[in-house]
PDB file of C-alpha atoms in Angstrom:
ATOM      1  CA  MET A   1      13.197 -20.692 -16.093  1.00 79.00           C
ATOM      2  CA  LYS A   2      13.740 -18.049 -18.422  1.00 90.00           C
ATOM      3  CA  LYS A   3      15.203 -14.896 -17.594  1.00 91.00           C
ATOM      4  CA  GLY A   4      11.517 -12.838 -18.724  1.00 91.00           C
ATOM      5  CA  THR A   5       9.418 -15.172 -16.155  1.00 94.00           C
ATOM      6  CA  ILE A   6      11.823 -14.533 -13.208  1.00 95.00           C
ATOM      7  CA  ALA A   7      11.291 -11.243 -14.236  1.00 95.00           C
ATOM      8  CA  ILE A   8       7.895 -11.267 -13.782  1.00 95.00           C
ATOM      9  CA  ILE A   9       7.389 -13.459 -10.443  1.00 96.00           C
ATOM     10  CA  VAL A  10      10.315 -10.747  -8.867  1.00 96.00           C
ATOM     11  CA  GLY A  11       8.446  -7.989 -10.314  1.00 96.00           C
ATOM     12  CA  ILE A  12       5.302  -8.919  -8.915  1.00 96.00           C
ATOM     13  CA  VAL A  13       6.552 -10.002  -5.459  1.00 97.00           C
ATOM     14  CA  VAL A  14       8.569  -7.442  -5.088  1.00 96.00           C
ATOM     15  CA  GLY A  15       5.683  -4.847  -6.066  1.00 95.00           C
ATOM     16  CA  GLY A  16       3.081  -6.682  -4.123  1.00 94.00           C
ATOM     17  CA  LEU A  17       5.179  -6.134  -0.593  1.00 95.00           C
ATOM     18  CA  PHE A  18       5.509  -2.814  -1.536  1.00 93.00           C
ATOM     19  CA  VAL A  19       2.172  -2.493  -2.073  1.00 92.00           C
ATOM     20  CA  ALA A  20       1.450  -4.387   1.545  1.00 90.00           C
ATOM     21  CA  LEU A  21       4.382  -1.984   3.410  1.00 91.00           C
ATOM     22  CA  GLY A  22       2.159   1.032   2.256  1.00 88.00           C
ATOM     23  CA  GLU A  23      -0.841  -0.158   3.734  1.00 87.00           C
ATOM     24  CA  SER A  24       0.596  -0.747   6.577  1.00 89.00           C
ATOM     25  CA  MET A  25       2.419   2.525   6.597  1.00 89.00           C
ATOM     26  CA  SER A  26      -0.591   4.445   5.751  1.00 88.00           C
ATOM     27  CA  TYR A  27      -2.638   3.146   8.656  1.00 84.00           C
ATOM     28  CA  TYR A  28       0.705   3.690  10.590  1.00 90.00           C
ATOM     29  CA  LEU A  29       0.919   7.493   9.974  1.00 92.00           C
ATOM     30  CA  PHE A  30      -2.731   7.957  10.236  1.00 91.00           C
ATOM     31  CA  PRO A  31      -4.176   5.692  12.830  1.00 90.00           C
ATOM     32  CA  LEU A  32      -7.856   4.946  12.289  1.00 88.00           C
ATOM     33  CA  GLU A  33     -10.073   6.773  15.930  1.00 87.00           C
ATOM     34  CA  THR A  34     -13.144   3.702  15.507  1.00 86.00           C
ATOM     35  CA  PRO A  35     -12.241   0.319  14.600  1.00 86.00           C
ATOM     36  CA  PHE A  36     -13.311  -0.918  11.038  1.00 83.00           C
ATOM     37  CA  PRO A  37     -17.060  -1.564  11.351  1.00 86.00           C
ATOM     38  CA  THR A  38     -18.298  -5.431  10.773  1.00 84.00           C
ATOM     39  CA  ASP A  39     -20.844  -4.651   8.814  1.00 84.00           C
ATOM     40  CA  ARG A  40     -20.815  -4.302   5.289  1.00 81.00           C
ATOM     41  CA  ALA A  41     -23.300  -1.961   4.701  1.00 82.00           C
ATOM     42  CA  LEU A  42     -21.588   0.631   7.260  1.00 87.00           C
ATOM     43  CA  MET A  43     -18.155   0.136   5.348  1.00 87.00           C
ATOM     44  CA  ASN A  44     -18.384   2.317   2.694  1.00 85.00           C
ATOM     45  CA  ASP A  45     -19.328   5.063   4.520  1.00 87.00           C
ATOM     46  CA  PHE A  46     -16.820   4.071   7.428  1.00 88.00           C
ATOM     47  CA  ILE A  47     -13.948   4.585   4.489  1.00 88.00           C
ATOM     48  CA  GLU A  48     -15.626   7.690   2.904  1.00 87.00           C
ATOM     49  CA  ASN A  49     -15.961   9.589   5.849  1.00 87.00           C
ATOM     50  CA  GLU A  50     -13.417   7.908   9.051  1.00 89.00           C
ATOM     51  CA  VAL A  51     -10.268   6.915   7.028  1.00 90.00           C
ATOM     52  CA  PRO A  52      -8.494   9.889   6.989  1.00 91.00           C
ATOM     53  CA  LEU A  53      -7.963  11.674   3.102  1.00 92.00           C
ATOM     54  CA  GLY A  54      -4.090  11.161   4.251  1.00 92.00           C
ATOM     55  CA  ALA A  55      -4.106   8.058   4.870  1.00 92.00           C
ATOM     56  CA  LYS A  56      -6.002   7.603   1.555  1.00 93.00           C
ATOM     57  CA  VAL A  57      -2.994   9.716  -0.734  1.00 94.00           C
ATOM     58  CA  VAL A  58      -0.247   7.743   1.009  1.00 93.00           C
ATOM     59  CA  LEU A  59      -1.515   4.550  -0.344  1.00 92.00           C
ATOM     60  CA  VAL A  60      -2.059   6.123  -3.920  1.00 94.00           C
ATOM     61  CA  MET A  61       1.428   7.147  -3.565  1.00 95.00           C
ATOM     62  CA  ASN A  62       2.530   3.573  -2.855  1.00 94.00           C
ATOM     63  CA  TRP A  63       0.682   2.130  -5.784  1.00 95.00           C
ATOM     64  CA  ILE A  64       2.987   4.636  -7.778  1.00 95.00           C
ATOM     65  CA  VAL A  65       6.080   3.627  -5.204  1.00 95.00           C
ATOM     66  CA  ALA A  66       5.178  -0.386  -6.579  1.00 95.00           C
ATOM     67  CA  ALA A  67       4.774   0.065  -9.717  1.00 96.00           C
ATOM     68  CA  PHE A  68       7.609   2.056 -10.486  1.00 97.00           C
ATOM     69  CA  ILE A  69      10.059  -0.856  -8.841  1.00 96.00           C
ATOM     70  CA  ALA A  70       8.362  -3.893 -10.040  1.00 96.00           C
ATOM     71  CA  SER A  71       8.572  -2.770 -13.648  1.00 96.00           C
ATOM     72  CA  ILE A  72      12.394  -1.309 -12.204  1.00 96.00           C
ATOM     73  CA  LEU A  73      13.238  -4.945 -11.720  1.00 95.00           C
ATOM     74  CA  SER A  74      11.759  -6.620 -14.129  1.00 95.00           C
ATOM     75  CA  THR A  75      12.614  -4.651 -16.610  1.00 94.00           C
ATOM     76  CA  PHE A  76      16.177  -4.981 -15.353  1.00 93.00           C
ATOM     77  CA  ILE A  77      16.741  -8.859 -14.545  1.00 94.00           C
ATOM     78  CA  SER A  78      14.689  -9.517 -17.841  1.00 92.00           C
ATOM     79  CA  GLY A  79      18.102  -7.805 -20.256  1.00 91.00           C
ATOM     80  CA  ARG A  80      16.384  -4.265 -20.629  1.00 88.00           C
ATOM     81  CA  THR A  81      15.142  -4.908 -24.068  1.00 88.00           C
ATOM     82  CA  SER A  82      11.457  -5.548 -24.248  1.00 90.00           C
ATOM     83  CA  PRO A  83       8.819  -4.266 -22.433  1.00 93.00           C
ATOM     84  CA  LYS A  84       6.762  -7.242 -21.932  1.00 94.00           C
ATOM     85  CA  PRO A  85       8.025  -8.220 -18.523  1.00 95.00           C
ATOM     86  CA  MET A  86       6.944  -5.544 -17.134  1.00 95.00           C
ATOM     87  CA  LEU A  87       3.398  -4.579 -18.394  1.00 95.00           C
ATOM     88  CA  ALA A  88       3.144  -8.678 -17.699  1.00 96.00           C
ATOM     89  CA  SER A  89       4.206  -7.051 -13.792  1.00 96.00           C
ATOM     90  CA  VAL A  90       2.697  -4.609 -13.339  1.00 96.00           C
ATOM     91  CA  GLY A  91      -0.894  -5.444 -15.384  1.00 96.00           C
ATOM     92  CA  VAL A  92      -0.840  -8.468 -12.318  1.00 96.00           C
ATOM     93  CA  LEU A  93      -0.249  -5.802  -9.606  1.00 96.00           C
ATOM     94  CA  ASN A  94      -3.159  -3.651 -11.403  1.00 96.00           C
ATOM     95  CA  ILE A  95      -5.561  -6.481 -11.241  1.00 96.00           C
ATOM     96  CA  LEU A  96      -4.700  -7.695  -7.294  1.00 93.00           C
ATOM     97  CA  THR A  97      -5.087  -3.987  -6.454  1.00 93.00           C
ATOM     98  CA  LEU A  98      -8.915  -3.690  -8.660  1.00 94.00           C
ATOM     99  CA  ILE A  99      -9.076  -7.180  -6.959  1.00 94.00           C
ATOM    100  CA  ASN A 100      -8.407  -5.002  -3.387  1.00 90.00           C
ATOM    101  CA  LEU A 101     -10.809  -2.146  -4.436  1.00 91.00           C
ATOM    102  CA  PHE A 102     -13.540  -4.772  -5.026  1.00 92.00           C
ATOM    103  CA  ILE A 103     -12.945  -6.287  -1.727  1.00 89.00           C
ATOM    104  CA  MET A 104     -13.191  -3.364   0.656  1.00 87.00           C
ATOM    105  CA  PRO A 105     -15.079  -0.313  -0.708  1.00 86.00           C
ATOM    106  CA  HIS A 106     -12.755   2.941  -1.721  1.00 88.00           C
ATOM    107  CA  PRO A 107     -13.553   6.524  -2.885  1.00 90.00           C
ATOM    108  CA  LYS A 108     -14.451   6.275  -6.778  1.00 92.00           C
ATOM    109  CA  TRP A 109     -11.251   8.999  -7.083  1.00 94.00           C
ATOM    110  CA  MET A 110      -8.531   5.865  -6.149  1.00 94.00           C
ATOM    111  CA  TRP A 111     -10.557   3.133  -8.617  1.00 94.00           C
ATOM    112  CA  ILE A 112      -9.839   5.888 -11.123  1.00 95.00           C
ATOM    113  CA  THR A 113      -5.916   6.448  -9.926  1.00 95.00           C
ATOM    114  CA  SER A 114      -5.534   2.735  -9.652  1.00 93.00           C
ATOM    115  CA  ILE A 115      -6.146   2.269 -13.191  1.00 92.00           C
ATOM    116  CA  PHE A 116      -4.551   5.054 -14.846  1.00 93.00           C
ATOM    117  CA  VAL A 117      -1.029   4.588 -12.981  1.00 94.00           C
ATOM    118  CA  PHE A 118       0.473   1.564 -13.269  1.00 95.00           C
ATOM    119  CA  ILE A 119       1.059   0.931 -16.886  1.00 94.00           C
ATOM    120  CA  PRO A 120       2.602   4.570 -17.080  1.00 95.00           C
ATOM    121  CA  MET A 121       4.225   4.049 -14.008  1.00 95.00           C
ATOM    122  CA  GLY A 122       5.657   1.036 -15.806  1.00 95.00           C
ATOM    123  CA  TYR A 123       6.516   2.654 -19.114  1.00 95.00           C
ATOM    124  CA  ILE A 124       8.443   5.645 -17.455  1.00 95.00           C
ATOM    125  CA  ALA A 125      10.508   3.107 -15.424  1.00 94.00           C
ATOM    126  CA  TYR A 126      11.227   0.951 -18.519  1.00 94.00           C
ATOM    127  CA  PHE A 127      11.836   3.680 -21.099  1.00 93.00           C
ATOM    128  CA  LEU A 128      13.983   5.086 -18.173  1.00 93.00           C
ATOM    129  CA  ILE A 129      16.717   1.712 -17.817  1.00 92.00           C
ATOM    130  CA  ARG A 130      16.081  -0.034 -21.104  1.00 89.00           C
ATOM    131  CA  LYS A 131      18.807  -0.682 -23.942  1.00 82.00           C
ATOM    132  CA  LYS A 132      19.365   2.166 -25.815  1.00 78.00           C
ATOM    133  CA  LYS A 133      19.694   1.327 -29.870  1.00 74.00           C
ATOM    134  CA  ILE A 134      23.046   2.542 -30.901  1.00 70.00           C
ATOM    135  CA  ASP A 135      23.238   3.717 -34.322  1.00 60.00           C
ATOM    136  CA  GLU A 136      26.330   1.877 -35.877  1.00 55.00           C
ATOM    137  CA  SER A 137      26.123   4.689 -39.106  1.00 59.00           C
ATOM    138  CA  THR A 138      28.060   7.316 -37.743  1.00 53.00           C
TER     139      THR A 138
END
């Protein structure tokens, strides 16, 4: 297996673990007073009104951390020369997050945040640890 492929897989797995950990942590820090409804029609109203804002913010902050960690790992493992493994790993994490948002209704601001958080955080992480080109003419 190539280093780039391994980097992408590790980035996706570790980023996915951070997302799962953040969802658990969100509900641990902000426990729900009533259980989730089983009726799909009631779920949107429940998430909008019953789930605390703090739980939603922790979840979004966790997406940021997961994207950053996945980007750091995939860039480092791939050799720190190309942003392609980082883009692949955060792209897959973004798609998985969007699938989660489709399955369970979330507020519109979370949709917008999920669309615009993964790629920029990936590039921030990439630019922090990439190999710099050395100018040998001096």
